[in-house]
Coordinates of C-alpha atoms and ligand atoms in Angstrom, one line a residue:
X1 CA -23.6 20.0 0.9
X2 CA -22.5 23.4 2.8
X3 CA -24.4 21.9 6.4
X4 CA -25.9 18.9 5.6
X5 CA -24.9 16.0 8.1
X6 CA -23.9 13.0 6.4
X7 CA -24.8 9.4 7.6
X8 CA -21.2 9.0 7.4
X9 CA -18.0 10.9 6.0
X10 CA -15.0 8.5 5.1
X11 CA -11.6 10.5 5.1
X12 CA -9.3 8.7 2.5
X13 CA -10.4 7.2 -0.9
X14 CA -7.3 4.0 -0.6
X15 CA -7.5 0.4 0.0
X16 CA -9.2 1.0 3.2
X17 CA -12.0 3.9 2.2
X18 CA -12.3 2.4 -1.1
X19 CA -14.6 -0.5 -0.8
X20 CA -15.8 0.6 3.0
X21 CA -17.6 3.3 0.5
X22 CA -19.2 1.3 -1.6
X23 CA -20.6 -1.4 0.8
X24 CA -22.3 1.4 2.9
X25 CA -23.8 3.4 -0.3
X26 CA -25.3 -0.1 -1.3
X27 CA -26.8 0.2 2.1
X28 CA -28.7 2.9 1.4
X29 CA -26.4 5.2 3.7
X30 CA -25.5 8.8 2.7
X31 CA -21.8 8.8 2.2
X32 CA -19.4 11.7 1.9
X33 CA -15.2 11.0 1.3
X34 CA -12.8 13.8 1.7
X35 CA -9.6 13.3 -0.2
X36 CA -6.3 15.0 -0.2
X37 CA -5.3 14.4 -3.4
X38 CA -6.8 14.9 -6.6
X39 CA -8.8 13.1 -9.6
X40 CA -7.7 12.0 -12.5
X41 CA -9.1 10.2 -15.6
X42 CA -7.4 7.1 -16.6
X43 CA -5.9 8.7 -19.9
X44 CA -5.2 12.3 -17.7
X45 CA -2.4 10.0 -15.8
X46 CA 1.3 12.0 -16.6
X47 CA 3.6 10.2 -18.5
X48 CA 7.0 10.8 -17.3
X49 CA 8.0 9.6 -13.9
X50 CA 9.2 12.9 -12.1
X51 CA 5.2 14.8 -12.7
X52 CA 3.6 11.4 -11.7
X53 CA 5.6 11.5 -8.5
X54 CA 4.6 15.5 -8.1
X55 CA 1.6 15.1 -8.6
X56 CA 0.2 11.8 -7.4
X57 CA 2.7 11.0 -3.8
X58 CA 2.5 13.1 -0.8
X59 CA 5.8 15.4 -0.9
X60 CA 6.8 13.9 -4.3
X61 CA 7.3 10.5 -2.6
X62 CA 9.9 12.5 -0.7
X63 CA 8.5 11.6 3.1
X64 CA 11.5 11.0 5.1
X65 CA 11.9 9.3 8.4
X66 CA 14.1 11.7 10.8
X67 CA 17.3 10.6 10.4
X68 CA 16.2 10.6 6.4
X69 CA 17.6 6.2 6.6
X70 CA 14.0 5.9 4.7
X71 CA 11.6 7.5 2.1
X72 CA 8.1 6.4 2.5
X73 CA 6.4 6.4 -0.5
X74 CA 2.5 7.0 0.0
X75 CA -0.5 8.0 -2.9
X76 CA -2.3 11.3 -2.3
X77 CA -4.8 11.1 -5.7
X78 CA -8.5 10.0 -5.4
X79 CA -7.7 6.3 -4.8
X80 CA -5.1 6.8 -2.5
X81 CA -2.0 4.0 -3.1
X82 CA -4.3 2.1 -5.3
X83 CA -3.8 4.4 -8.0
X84 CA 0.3 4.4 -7.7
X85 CA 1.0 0.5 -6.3
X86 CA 1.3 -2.5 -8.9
X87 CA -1.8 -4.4 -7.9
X88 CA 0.3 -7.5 -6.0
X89 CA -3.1 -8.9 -4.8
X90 CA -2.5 -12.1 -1.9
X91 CA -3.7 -13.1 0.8
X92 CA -1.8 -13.7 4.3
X93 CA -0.9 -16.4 5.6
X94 CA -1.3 -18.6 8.8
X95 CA 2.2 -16.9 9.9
X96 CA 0.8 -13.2 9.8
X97 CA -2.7 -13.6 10.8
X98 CA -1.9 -15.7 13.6
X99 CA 0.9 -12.9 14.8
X100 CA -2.2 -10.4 15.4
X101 CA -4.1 -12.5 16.4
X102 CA -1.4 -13.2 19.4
X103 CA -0.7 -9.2 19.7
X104 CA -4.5 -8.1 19.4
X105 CA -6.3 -10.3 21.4
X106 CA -8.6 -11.0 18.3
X107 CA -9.4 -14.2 16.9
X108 CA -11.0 -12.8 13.7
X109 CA -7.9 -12.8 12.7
X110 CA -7.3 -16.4 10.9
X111 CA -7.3 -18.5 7.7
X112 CA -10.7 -19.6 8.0
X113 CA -12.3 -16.2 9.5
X114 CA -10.9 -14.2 6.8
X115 CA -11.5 -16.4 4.4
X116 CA -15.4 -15.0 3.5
X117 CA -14.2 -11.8 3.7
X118 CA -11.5 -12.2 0.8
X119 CA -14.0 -14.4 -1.2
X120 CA -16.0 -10.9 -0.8
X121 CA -13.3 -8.6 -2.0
X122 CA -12.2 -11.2 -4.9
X123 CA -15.5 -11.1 -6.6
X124 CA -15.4 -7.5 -7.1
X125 CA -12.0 -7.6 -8.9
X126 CA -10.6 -8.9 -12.0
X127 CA -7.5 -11.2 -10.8
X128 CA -4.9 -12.5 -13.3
X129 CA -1.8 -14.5 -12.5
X130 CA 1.0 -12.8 -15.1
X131 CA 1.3 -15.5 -17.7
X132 CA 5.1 -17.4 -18.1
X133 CA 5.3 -15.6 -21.6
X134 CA 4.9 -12.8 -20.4
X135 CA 7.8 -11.9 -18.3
X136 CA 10.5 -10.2 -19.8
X137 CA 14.3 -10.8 -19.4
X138 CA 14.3 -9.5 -16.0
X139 CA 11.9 -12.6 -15.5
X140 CA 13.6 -14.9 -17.2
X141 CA 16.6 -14.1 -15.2
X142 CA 15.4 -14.4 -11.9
X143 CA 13.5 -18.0 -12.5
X144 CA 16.5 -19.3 -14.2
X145 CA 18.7 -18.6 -11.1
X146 CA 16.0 -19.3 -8.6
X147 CA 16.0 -22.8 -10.4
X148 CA 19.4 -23.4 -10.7
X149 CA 19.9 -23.1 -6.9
X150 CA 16.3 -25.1 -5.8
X151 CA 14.4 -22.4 -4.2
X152 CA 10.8 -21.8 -5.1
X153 CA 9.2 -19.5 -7.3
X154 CA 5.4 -18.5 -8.6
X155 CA 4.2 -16.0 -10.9
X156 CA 2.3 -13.1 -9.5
X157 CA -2.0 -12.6 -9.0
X158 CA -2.3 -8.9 -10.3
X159 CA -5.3 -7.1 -10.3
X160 CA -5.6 -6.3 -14.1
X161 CA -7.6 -6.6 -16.7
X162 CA -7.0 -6.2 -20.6
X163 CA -3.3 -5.1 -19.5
X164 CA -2.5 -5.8 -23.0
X165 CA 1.7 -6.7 -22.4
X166 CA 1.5 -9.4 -25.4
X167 CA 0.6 -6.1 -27.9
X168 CA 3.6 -4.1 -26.4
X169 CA 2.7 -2.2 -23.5
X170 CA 5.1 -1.5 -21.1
X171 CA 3.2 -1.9 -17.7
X172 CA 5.7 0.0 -16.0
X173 CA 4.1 3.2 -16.6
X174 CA 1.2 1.9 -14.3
X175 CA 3.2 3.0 -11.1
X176 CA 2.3 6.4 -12.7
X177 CA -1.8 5.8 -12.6
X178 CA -2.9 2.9 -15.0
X179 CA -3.7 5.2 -18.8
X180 CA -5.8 1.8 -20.2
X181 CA -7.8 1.3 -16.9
X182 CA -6.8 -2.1 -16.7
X183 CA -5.1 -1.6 -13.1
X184 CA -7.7 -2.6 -10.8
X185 CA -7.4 0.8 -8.6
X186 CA -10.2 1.8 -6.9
X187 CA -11.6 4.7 -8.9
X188 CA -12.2 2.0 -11.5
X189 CA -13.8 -0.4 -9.2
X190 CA -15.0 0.0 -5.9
X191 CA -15.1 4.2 -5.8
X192 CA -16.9 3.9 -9.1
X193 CA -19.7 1.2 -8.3
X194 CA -19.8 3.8 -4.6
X195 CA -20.4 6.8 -6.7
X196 CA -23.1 4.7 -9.0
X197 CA -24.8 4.7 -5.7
X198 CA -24.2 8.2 -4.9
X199 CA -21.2 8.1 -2.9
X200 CA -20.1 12.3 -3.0
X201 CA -16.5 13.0 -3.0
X202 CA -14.9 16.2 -2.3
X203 CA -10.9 15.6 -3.6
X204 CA -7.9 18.5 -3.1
X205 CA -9.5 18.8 0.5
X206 CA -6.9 17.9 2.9
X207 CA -8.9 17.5 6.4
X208 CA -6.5 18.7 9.3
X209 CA -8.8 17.0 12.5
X210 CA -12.1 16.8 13.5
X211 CA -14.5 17.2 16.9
X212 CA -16.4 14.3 18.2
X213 CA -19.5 15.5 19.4
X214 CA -22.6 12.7 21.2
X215 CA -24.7 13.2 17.9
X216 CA -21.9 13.2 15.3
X217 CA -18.5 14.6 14.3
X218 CA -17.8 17.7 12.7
X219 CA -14.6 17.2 10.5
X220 CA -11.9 20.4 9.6
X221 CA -10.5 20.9 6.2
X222 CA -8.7 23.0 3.8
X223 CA -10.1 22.9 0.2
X224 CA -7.6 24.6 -2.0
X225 CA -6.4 27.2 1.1
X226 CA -10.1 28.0 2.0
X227 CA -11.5 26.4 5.2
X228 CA -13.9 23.7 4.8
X229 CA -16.5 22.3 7.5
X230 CA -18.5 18.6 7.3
X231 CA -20.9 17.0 9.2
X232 CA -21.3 13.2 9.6
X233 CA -23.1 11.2 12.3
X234 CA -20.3 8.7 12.0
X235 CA -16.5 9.6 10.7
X236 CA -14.2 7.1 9.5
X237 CA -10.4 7.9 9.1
X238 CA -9.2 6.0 6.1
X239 CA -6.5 8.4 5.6
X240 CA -3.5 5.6 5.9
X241 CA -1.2 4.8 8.3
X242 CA 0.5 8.5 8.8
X243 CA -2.9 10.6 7.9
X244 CA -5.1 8.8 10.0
X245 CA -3.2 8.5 13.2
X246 CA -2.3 12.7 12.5
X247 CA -5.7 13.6 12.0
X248 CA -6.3 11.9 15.8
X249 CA -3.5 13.3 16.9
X250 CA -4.0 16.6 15.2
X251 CA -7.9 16.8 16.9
X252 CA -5.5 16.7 20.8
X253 CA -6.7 12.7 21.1
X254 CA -3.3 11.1 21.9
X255 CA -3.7 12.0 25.3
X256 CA -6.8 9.6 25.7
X257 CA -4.9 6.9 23.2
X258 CA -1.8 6.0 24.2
X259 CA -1.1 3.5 21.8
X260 CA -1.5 6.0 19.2
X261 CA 1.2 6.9 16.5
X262 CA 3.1 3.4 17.8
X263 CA 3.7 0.5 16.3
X264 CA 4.1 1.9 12.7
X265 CA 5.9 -0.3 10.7
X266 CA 7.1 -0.7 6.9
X267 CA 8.1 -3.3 4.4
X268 CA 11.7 -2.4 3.8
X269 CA 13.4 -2.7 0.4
X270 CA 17.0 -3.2 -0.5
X271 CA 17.5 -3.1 -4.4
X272 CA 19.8 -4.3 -5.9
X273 CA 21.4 -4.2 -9.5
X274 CA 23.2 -6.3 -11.7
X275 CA 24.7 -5.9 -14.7
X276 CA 24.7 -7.9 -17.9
X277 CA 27.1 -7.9 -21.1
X278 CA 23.6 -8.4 -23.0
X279 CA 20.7 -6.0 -23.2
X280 CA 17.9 -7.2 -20.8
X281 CA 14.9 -4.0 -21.2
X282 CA 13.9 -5.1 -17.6
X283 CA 11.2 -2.0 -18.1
X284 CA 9.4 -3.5 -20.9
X285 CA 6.7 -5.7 -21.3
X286 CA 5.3 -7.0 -17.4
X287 CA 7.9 -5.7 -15.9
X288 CA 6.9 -8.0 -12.5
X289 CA 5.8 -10.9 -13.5
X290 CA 7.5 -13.4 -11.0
X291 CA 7.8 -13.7 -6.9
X292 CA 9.9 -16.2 -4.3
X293 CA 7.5 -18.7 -3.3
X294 CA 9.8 -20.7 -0.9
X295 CA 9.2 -21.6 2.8
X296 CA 12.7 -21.1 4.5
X297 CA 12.9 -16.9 2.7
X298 CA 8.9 -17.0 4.7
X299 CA 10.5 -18.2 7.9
X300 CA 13.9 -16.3 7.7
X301 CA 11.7 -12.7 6.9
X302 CA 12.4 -11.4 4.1
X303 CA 11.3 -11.9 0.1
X304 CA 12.9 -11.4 -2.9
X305 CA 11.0 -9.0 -5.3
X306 CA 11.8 -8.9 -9.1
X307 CA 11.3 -5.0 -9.9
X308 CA 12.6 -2.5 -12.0
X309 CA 12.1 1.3 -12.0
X310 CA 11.9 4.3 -14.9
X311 CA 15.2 6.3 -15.7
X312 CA 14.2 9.0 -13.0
X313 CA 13.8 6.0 -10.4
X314 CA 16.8 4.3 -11.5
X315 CA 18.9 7.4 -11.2
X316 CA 17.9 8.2 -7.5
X317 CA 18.6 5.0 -6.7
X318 CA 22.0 4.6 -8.4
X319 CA 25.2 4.7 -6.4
X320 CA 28.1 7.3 -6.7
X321 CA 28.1 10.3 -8.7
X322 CA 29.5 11.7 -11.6
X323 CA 31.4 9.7 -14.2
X324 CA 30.8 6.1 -12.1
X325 CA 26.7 6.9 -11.8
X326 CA 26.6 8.6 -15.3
X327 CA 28.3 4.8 -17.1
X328 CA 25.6 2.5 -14.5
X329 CA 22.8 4.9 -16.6
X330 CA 24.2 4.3 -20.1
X331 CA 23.9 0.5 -19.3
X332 CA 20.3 1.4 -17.7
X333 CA 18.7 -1.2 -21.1
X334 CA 21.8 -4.4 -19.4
X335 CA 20.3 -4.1 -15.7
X336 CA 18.5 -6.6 -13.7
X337 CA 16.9 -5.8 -10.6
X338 CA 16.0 -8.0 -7.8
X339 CA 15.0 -6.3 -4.3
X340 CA 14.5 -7.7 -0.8
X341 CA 11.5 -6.6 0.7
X342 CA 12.0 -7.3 4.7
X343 CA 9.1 -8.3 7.0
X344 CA 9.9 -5.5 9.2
X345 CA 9.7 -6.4 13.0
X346 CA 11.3 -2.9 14.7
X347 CA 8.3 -1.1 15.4
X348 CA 9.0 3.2 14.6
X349 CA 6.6 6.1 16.0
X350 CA 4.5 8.6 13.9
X351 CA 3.8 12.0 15.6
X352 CA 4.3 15.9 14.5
X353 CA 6.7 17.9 13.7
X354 CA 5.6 20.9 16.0
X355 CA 4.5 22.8 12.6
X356 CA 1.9 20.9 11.5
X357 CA 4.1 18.8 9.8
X358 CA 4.8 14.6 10.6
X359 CA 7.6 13.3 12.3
X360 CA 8.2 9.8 11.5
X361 CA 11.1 8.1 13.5
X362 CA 12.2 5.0 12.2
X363 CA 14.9 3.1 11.6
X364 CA 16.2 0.0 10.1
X365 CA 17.1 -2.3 13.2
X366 CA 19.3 -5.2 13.7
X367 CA 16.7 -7.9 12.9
X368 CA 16.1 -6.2 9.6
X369 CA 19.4 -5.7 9.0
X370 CA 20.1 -9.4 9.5
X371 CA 17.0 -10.6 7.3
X372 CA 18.4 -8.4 4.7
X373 CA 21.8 -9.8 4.6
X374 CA 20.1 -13.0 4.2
X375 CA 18.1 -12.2 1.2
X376 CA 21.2 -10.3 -0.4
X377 CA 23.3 -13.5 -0.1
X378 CA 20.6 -15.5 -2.2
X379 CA 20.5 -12.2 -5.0
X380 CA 24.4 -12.5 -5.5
X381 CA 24.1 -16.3 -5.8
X382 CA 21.4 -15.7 -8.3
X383 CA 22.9 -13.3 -9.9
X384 CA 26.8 -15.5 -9.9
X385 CA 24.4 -18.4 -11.4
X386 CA 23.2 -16.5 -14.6
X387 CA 26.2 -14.8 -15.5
X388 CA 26.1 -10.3 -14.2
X389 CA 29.2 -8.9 -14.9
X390 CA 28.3 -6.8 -11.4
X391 CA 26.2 -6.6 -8.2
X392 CA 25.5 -3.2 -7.6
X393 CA 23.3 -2.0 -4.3
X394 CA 21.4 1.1 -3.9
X395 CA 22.1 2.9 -1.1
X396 CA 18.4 4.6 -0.8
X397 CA 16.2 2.6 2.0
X398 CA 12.7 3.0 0.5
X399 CA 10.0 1.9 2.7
X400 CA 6.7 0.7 0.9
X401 CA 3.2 -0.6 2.6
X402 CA 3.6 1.7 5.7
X403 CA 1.1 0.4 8.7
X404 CA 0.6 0.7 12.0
X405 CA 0.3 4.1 14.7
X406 CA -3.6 3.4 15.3
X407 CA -3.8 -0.6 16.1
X408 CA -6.4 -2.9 16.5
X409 CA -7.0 -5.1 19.5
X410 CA -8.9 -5.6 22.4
X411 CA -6.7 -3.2 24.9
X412 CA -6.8 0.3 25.2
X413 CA -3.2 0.8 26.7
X414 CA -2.0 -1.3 23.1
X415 CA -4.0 -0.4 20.3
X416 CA -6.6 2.6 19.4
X417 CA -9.2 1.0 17.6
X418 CA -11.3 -1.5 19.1
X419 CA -12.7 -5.3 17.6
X420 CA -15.9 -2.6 16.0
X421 CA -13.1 -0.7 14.2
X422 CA -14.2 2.2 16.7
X423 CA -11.8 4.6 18.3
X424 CA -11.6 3.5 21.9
X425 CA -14.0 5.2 23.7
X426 CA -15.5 7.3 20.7
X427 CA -18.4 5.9 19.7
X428 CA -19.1 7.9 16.1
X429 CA -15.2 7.4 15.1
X430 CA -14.0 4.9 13.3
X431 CA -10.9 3.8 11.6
X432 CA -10.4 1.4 8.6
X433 CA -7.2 1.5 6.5
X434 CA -3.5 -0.2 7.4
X435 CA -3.0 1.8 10.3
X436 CA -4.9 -0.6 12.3
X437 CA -2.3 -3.4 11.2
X438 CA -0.8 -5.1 14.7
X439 CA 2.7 -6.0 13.0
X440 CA 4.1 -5.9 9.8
X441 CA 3.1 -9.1 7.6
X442 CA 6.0 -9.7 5.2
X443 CA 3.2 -10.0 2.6
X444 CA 1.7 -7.0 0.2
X445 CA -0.8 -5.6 2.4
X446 CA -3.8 -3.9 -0.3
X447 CA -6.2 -7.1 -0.8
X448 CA -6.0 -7.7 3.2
X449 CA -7.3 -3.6 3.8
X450 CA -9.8 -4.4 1.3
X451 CA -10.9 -7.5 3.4
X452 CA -10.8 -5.6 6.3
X453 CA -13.4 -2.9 5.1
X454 CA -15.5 -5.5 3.9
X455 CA -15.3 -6.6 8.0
X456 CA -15.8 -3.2 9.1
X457 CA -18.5 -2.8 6.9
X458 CA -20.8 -5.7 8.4
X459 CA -19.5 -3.7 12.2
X460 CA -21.1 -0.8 11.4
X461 CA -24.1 -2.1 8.9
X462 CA -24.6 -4.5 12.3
X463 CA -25.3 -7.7 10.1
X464 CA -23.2 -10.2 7.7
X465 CA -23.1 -8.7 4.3
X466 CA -24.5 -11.5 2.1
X467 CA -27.6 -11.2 4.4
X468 CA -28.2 -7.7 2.2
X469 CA -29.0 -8.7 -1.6
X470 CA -28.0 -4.9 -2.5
X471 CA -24.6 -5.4 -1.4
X472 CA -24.0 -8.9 -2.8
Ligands
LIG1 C1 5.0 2.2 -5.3 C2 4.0 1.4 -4.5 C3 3.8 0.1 -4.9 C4 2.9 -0.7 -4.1 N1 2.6 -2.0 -4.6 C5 1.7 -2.7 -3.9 C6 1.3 -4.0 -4.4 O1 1.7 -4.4 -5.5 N2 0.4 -4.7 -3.7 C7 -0.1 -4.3 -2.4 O2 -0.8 -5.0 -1.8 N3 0.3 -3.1 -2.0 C8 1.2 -2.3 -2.6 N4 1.5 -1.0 -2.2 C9 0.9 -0.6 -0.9 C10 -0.6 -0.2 -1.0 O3 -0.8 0.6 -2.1 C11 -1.0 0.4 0.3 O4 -0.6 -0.5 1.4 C12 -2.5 0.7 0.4 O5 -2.9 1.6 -0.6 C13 -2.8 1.4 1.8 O6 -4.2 1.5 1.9 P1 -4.8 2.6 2.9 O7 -6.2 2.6 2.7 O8 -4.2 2.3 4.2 O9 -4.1 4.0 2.5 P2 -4.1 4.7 1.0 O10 -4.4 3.8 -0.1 O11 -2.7 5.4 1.0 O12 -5.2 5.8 1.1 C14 -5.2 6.9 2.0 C15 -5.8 8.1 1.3 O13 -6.0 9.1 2.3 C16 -5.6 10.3 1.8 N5 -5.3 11.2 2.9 C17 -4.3 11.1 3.8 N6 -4.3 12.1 4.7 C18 -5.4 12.8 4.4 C19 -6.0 14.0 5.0 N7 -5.4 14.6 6.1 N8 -7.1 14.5 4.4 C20 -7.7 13.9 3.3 N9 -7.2 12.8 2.7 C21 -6.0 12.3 3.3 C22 -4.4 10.0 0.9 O14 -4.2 11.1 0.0 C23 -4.8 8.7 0.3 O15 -5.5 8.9 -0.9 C24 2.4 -0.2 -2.9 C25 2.6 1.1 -2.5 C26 3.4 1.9 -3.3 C27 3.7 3.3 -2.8

């Protein structure tokens, strides 16, 4: 490996790198991916909350904007959030794609021109909609409220296989790494049909920037402290929203980009509690089984998750301390949650830190703040309609699906990456993960990544996909 130049090197094994790797191995390419975080076998997963966190999130899930109003939580494992998310798998809407389509200048962007590309992404995944009977009481909760006051509700498309919930798994523990491989992650679908056709990772190699040279890039790491070197003809960052637009940043390119680092943006969550004079066990069993499928929370910005979290989770994100935080944790088995995720529209900024660390500045602006409000008043209703005892709201701001700093369009003076997925004006480097996102969707963002590589794929292969019977 020491010198050999790759056809290309993908940095990142998430959403974006995942299946970008294994439509390019198919081609015949040599293939090399360089991943911060580490492997793990399904059934090597930890099983308590605190060491998955430690061990599978960047800073322990600890990354804090500047003022510390959020927490981003990101994956750093070989499969990147894949491995950590729940595996919410939808497609966007009319109302997102048409968005960047207005801001990039791009009319791939749409229904109908995504459409193939989804169709691709689909067939390689085993897609399940969480059975009625499955839901537990947190479930049961929410659509009995949600159909008390007339507003619209669906259960969820996970990626999952044999998840097993009706034999008494609790599928909580997935947010941990899936221990039954059931979770369609990508080590167990697309990195594994890559490495079939002899896709070669390097993991616990954390790449700090890169060179572009005329004949190919030359990308810098750290492998366990010791230096590392790696030559591809073509480089694509895949490292998510914050590592990609570092690395650039990192390798002195912001000067020549200066979109770069803008235009990062989050789905915001506000959780929310409730507690009930009967035991509920919103942790057992398919602990999300249920979403808000209603037209006016779409157009007002905001939707209402049903969630819960582990003990560890549930105490960070408690209110008060002492005696008052200590009695919400004994009645930890009589809580509901419901959360309002926030289609975020105040764009932050991702840069460093000065010692090689990231800044991230952003903030929760007045439109989110006002979208929020609106999605709380429809939880208290919810939760006045099936009978809590008590509303009780978190006063952590986590921000999940993080996107944006290296944008796609047609401009150079708004976005990095051009309609190729090239870095403007850098013709071996390429980006493909959610940092190229225009705006922030209001819709889980993983199956959409996916769809993208399989876009970027055809860009670089330089023909449609189903024209190649070895990558059908
Ligand atoms: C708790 C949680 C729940 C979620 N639930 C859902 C859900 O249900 N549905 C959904 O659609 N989305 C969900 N998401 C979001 C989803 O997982 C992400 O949007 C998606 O994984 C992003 O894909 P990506 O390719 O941009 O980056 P990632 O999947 O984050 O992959 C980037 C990879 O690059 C690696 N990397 C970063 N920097 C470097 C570097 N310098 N050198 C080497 N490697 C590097 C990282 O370690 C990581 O493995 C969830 C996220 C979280 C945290």
């Amino acid at each position: 490996m020491a010198d050999r130049c790759y056809d290309y090197i993908i940095v990142g094994s998430g959403a974006g790198g995942g299946p970008l790797a294994r439509w390019l191995t198919a081609a015949g390419h040599s293939v090399l991916m360089l991943e911060a975080g580490s492997r793990f076998q399904s059934h090597e997963h930890p099983d308590n909350e605190l060491e998955a966190n430690n061990r599978l999130m960047w800073n322990g899930g600890m990354d804090a904007s500047r003022d510390a109003g959020f927490m981003f939580l990101r994956g750093k494992v070989f499969g990147g959030g894949t491995v950590i998310n729940q595996a919410l798998l939808d497609r966007f809407d009319a109302r997102a794609l048409d968005s960047w389509a207005e801001r990039s200048g791009l009319d791939e962007f749409s229904v109908d021109a995504m459409a193939r590309h989804y169709d691709a992404v689909e067939s390689e995944l085993t897609l399940e909609h969480i059975p009625r009977e499955n839901g537990n009481r947190n479930a049961e909760l929410y659509v009995d409220g949600f159909e008390k006051l007339g507003y619209g509700w669906a259960p969820l498309r996970r990626g999952q296989s044999h998840c097993r919930v009706d034999q008494g798994n609790d599928c909580i523990r997935c947010l941990g790494g899936c221990p039954r491989a059931s979770k369609q992650s990508m080590p167990v679908t697309f990195l594994a049909r890559a490495e079939q056709q002899g896709l070669e990772v390097v993991t616990d190699c954390q790449v700090d920037g890169l060179s572009h040279g005329r004949q190919q890039v030359t990308v810098f790491g750290r492998q366990q402290g010791r230096a590392r070197r790696f030559f591809g003809r073509r480089c694509v960052l895949a490292a998510g929203s914050l590592g990609s637009t570092r690395i650039l940043q990192a390798s002195g390119l912001a000067p020549e980009l200066p979109a770069l680092g803008k235009g990062f943006y989050c789905h915001p969550q506000f959780v929310t509690l409730a507690l009930y004079d009967r035991i509920i066990d919103a942790h057992k069993g398919s602990f999300q089984a249920v979403k808000s499928d209603d037209e006016r929370f779409r157009a007002a910005g905001f939707k209402l998750e049903n969630v819960f979290m582990g003990p560890s989770g549930a105490a960070y994100l408690m209110p008060g301390f002492g005696a008052k935080h200590r009695d919400l944790m004994r009645a930890y088995r009589n809580l509901a949650c419901i959360e309002v995720a926030v289609r975020d529209v105040t764009p932050g900024r991702i840069g460093g830190d000065g010692r090689g660390g990231l800044r991230i500045d952003k903030r929760v602006g007045a439109p989110e703040r006002q979208r929020a409000r609106a999605g709380l008043n429809v939880i208290h209703d919810i939760y006045r309609a099936t009978g809590a005892r008590k509303v009780v709201h978190s006063p952590v701001r986590i921000g999940l699906h993080l996107m944006g700093g290296c944008a796609q369009g047609r401009d150079r003076a708004t976005s990095v990456v051009n309609p190729d997925f090239q870095v403007h004006g850098l013709p071996n480097l390429y980006v493909m993960d959610a940092s190229l996102f225009p705006d922030a969707p209001g819709i889980n963002p993983s199956l959409s990544i996916m769809a993208l590589a399989h876009r970027a794929a055809e860009r670089l292969l330089g023909e449609p996909l189903d024209a190649r019977p070895e990558a059908a």
